[in-house]
PDB file of C-alpha atoms in Angstrom:
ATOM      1  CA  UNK V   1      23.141 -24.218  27.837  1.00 56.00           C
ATOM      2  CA  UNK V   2      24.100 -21.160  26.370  1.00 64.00           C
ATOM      3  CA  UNK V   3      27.363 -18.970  26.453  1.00 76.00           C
ATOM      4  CA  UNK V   4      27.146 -15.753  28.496  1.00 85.00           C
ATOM      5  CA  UNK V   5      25.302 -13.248  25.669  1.00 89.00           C
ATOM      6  CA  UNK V   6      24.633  -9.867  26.358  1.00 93.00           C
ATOM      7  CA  UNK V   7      21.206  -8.567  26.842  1.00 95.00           C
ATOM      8  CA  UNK V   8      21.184  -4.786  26.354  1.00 96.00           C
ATOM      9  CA  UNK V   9      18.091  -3.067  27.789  1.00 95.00           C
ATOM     10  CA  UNK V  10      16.753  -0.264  25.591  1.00 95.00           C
ATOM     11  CA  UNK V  11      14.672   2.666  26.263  1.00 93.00           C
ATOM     12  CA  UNK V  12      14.454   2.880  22.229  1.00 95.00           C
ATOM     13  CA  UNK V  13      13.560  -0.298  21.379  1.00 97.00           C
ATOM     14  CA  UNK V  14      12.102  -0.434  18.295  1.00 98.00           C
ATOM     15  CA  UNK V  15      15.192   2.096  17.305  1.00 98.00           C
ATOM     16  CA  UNK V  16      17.299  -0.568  18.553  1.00 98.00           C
ATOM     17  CA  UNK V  17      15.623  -3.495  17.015  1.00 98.00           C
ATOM     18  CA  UNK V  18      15.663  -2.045  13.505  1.00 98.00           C
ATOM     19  CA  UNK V  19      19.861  -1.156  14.008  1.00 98.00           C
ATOM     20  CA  UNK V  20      20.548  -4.489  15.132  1.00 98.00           C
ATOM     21  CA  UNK V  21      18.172  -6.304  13.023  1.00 98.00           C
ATOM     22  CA  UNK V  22      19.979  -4.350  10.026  1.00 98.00           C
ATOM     23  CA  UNK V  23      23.699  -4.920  11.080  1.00 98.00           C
ATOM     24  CA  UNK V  24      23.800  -8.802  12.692  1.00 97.00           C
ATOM     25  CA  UNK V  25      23.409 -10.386   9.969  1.00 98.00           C
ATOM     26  CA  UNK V  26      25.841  -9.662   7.763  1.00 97.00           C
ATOM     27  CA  UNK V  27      28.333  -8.542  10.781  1.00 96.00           C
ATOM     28  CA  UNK V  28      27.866 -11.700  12.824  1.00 96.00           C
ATOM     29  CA  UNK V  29      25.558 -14.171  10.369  1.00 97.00           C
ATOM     30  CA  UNK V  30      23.171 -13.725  13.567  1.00 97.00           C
ATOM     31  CA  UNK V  31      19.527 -14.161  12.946  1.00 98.00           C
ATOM     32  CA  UNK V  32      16.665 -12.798  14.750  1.00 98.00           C
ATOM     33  CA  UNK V  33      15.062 -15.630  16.060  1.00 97.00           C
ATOM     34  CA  UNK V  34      11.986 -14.036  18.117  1.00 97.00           C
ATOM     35  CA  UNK V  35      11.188 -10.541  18.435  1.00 98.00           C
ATOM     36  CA  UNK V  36       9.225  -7.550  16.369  1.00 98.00           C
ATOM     37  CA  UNK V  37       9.515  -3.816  16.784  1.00 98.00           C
ATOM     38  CA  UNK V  38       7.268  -3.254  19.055  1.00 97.00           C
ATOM     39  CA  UNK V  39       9.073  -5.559  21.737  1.00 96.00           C
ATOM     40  CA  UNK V  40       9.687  -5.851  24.394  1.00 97.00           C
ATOM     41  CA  UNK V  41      12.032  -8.606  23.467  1.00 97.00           C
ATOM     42  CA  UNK V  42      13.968  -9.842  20.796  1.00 98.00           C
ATOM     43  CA  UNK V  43      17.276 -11.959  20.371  1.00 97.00           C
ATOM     44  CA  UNK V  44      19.493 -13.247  17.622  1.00 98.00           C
ATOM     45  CA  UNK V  45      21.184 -16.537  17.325  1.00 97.00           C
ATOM     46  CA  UNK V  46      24.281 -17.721  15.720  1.00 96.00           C
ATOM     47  CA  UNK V  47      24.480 -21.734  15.441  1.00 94.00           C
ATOM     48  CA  UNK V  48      21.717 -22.122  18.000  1.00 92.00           C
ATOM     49  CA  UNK V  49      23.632 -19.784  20.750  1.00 93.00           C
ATOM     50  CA  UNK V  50      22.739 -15.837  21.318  1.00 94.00           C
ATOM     51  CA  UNK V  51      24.281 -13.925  20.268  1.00 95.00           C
ATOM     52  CA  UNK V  52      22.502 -10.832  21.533  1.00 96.00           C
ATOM     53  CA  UNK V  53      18.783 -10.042  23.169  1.00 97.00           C
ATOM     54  CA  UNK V  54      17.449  -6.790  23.456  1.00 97.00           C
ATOM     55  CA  UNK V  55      14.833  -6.191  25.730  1.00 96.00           C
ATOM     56  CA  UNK V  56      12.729  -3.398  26.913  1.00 96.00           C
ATOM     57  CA  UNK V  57      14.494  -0.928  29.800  1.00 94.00           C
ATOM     58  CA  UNK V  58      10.705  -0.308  31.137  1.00 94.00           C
ATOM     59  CA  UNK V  59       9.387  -4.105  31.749  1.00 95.00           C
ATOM     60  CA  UNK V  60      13.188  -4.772  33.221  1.00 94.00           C
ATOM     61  CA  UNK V  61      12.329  -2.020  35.778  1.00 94.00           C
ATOM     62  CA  UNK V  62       9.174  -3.616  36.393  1.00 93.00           C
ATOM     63  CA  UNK V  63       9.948  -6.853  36.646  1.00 92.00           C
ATOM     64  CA  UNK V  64      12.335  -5.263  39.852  1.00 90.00           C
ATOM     65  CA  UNK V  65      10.476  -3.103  41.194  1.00 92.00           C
ATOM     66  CA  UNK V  66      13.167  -0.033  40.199  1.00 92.00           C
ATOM     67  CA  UNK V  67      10.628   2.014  38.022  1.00 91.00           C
ATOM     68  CA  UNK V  68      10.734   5.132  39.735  1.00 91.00           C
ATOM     69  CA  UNK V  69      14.407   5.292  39.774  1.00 89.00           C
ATOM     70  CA  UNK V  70      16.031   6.815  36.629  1.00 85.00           C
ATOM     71  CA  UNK V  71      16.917   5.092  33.545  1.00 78.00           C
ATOM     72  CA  UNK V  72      19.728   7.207  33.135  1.00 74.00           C
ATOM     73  CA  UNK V  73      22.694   9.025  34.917  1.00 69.00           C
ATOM     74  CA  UNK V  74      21.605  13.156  35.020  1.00 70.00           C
ATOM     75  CA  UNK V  75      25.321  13.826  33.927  1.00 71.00           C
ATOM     76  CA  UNK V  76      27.393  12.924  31.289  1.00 79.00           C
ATOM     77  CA  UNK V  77      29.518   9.612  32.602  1.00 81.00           C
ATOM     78  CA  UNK V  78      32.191   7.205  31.224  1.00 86.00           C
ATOM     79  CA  UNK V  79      30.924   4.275  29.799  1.00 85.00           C
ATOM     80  CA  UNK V  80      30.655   1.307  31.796  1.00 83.00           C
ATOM     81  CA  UNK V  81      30.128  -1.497  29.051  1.00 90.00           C
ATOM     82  CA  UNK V  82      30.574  -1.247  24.958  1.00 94.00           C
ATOM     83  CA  UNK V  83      29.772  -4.349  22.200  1.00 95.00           C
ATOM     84  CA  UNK V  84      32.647  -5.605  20.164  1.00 96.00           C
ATOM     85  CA  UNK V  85      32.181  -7.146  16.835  1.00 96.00           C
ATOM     86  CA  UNK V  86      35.054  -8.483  14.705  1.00 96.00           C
ATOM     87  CA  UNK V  87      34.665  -7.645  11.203  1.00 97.00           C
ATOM     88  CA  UNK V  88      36.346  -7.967   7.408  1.00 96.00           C
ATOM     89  CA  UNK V  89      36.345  -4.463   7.223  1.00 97.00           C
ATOM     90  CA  UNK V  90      35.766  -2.124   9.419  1.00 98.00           C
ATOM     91  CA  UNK V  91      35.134   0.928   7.261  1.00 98.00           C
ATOM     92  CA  UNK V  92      32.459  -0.729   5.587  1.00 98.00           C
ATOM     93  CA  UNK V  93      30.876  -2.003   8.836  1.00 98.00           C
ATOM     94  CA  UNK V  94      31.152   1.264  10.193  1.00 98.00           C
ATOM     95  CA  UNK V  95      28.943   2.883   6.977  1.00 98.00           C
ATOM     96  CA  UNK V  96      26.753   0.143   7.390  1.00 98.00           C
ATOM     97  CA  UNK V  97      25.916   0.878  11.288  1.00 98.00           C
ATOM     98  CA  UNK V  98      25.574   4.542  10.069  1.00 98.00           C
ATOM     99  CA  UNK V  99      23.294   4.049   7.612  1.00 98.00           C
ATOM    100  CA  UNK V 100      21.148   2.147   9.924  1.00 98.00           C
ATOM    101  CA  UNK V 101      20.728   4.696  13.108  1.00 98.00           C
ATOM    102  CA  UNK V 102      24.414   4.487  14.778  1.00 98.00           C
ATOM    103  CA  UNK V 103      26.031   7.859  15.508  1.00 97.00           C
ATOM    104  CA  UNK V 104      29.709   7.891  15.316  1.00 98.00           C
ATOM    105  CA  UNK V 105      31.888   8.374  18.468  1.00 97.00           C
ATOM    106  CA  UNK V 106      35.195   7.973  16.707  1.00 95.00           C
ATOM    107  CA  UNK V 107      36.316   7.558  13.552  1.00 95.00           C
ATOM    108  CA  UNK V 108      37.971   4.517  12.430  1.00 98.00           C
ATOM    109  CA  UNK V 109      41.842   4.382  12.506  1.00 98.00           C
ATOM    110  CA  UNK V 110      44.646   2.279  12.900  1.00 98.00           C
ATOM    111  CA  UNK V 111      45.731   1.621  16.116  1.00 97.00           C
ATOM    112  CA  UNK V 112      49.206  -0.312  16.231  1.00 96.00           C
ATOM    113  CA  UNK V 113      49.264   0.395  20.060  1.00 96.00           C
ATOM    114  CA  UNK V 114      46.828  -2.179  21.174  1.00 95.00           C
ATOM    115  CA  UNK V 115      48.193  -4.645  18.488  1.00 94.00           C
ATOM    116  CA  UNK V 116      49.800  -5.670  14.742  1.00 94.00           C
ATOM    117  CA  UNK V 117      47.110  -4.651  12.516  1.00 95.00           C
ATOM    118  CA  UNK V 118      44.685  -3.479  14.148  1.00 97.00           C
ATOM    119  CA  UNK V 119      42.180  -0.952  13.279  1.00 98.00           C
ATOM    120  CA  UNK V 120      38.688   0.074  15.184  1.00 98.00           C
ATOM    121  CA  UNK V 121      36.071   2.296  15.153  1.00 98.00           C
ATOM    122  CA  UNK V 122      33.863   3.031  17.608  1.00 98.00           C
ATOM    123  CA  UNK V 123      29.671   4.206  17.614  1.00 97.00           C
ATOM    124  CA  UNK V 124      26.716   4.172  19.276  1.00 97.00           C
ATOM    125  CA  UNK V 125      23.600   2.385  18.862  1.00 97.00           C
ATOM    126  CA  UNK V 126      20.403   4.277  18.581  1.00 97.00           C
ATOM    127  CA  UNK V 127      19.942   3.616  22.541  1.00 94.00           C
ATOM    128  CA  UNK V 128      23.655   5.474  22.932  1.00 93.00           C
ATOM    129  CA  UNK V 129      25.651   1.749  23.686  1.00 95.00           C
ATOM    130  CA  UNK V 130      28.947   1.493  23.106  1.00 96.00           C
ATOM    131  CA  UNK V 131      30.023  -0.384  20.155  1.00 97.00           C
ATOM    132  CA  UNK V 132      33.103  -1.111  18.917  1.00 97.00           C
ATOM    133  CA  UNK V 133      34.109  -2.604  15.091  1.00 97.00           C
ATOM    134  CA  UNK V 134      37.321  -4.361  15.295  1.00 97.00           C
ATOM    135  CA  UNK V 135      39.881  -6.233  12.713  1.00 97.00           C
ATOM    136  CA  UNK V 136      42.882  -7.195  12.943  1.00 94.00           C
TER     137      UNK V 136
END
């Protein structure tokens, strides 16, 4: 059985696919084990265990009967999930997410409040998920 993996569903998917395709493996050593651009599913595996599955918004809706409901709030809203990856370096993940379709939500900085050494930055994937780079 697998661990509890997120499965982030994507209005953008092949947007999505090629950002995460791009940035697992040399984030997380993830692999894309099924899944192509044109979806409507894809996931990544680390040692046989997801690591993360994208899948289409529009089949999800589907599949429960919630298509004519809308994808999105209509107003700006606080975020009510975000990604964290662990990394050597989080400057160089962060130009690596940005080079691949992530749009920056804050820059990366120290931040000795939330513990000894650590430093984050924080993006958004081309879907507009939170995602935050972390070492410490």
């Amino acid at each position: 059985m697998d661990a509890p993996y997120p499965r982030l569903l994507v209005t953008r998917f092949a947007d999505c696919f090629a950002f995460y395709r791009a940035i697992l493996p040399p984030l997380t050593g993830a692999t894309l084990v099924k899944g192509a651009p044109e979806g409507p599913y894809a996931n990544w595996d680390v040692a046989d265990q997801a690591v993360l599955v994208l899948y289409d918004r529009s089949a999800m809706a589907a599949t429960l009967g919630t298509a004519d409901l809308p994808a999105r709030p209509t107003a700006p809203a606080q975020d009510t999930s975000m990604l964290v990856f662990r990394v050597d370096d989080v400057d160089a993940a962060l130009d690596l997410c940005l080079r691949h379709g992530g749009t920056p939500a804050v820059p990366a900085a120290d931040r000795p409040e939330w513990g000894p050494n650590l430093r984050t930055a924080h993006l958004r994937d081309p879907d507009g998920h939170l995602v935050e780079l972390q070492s410490y």
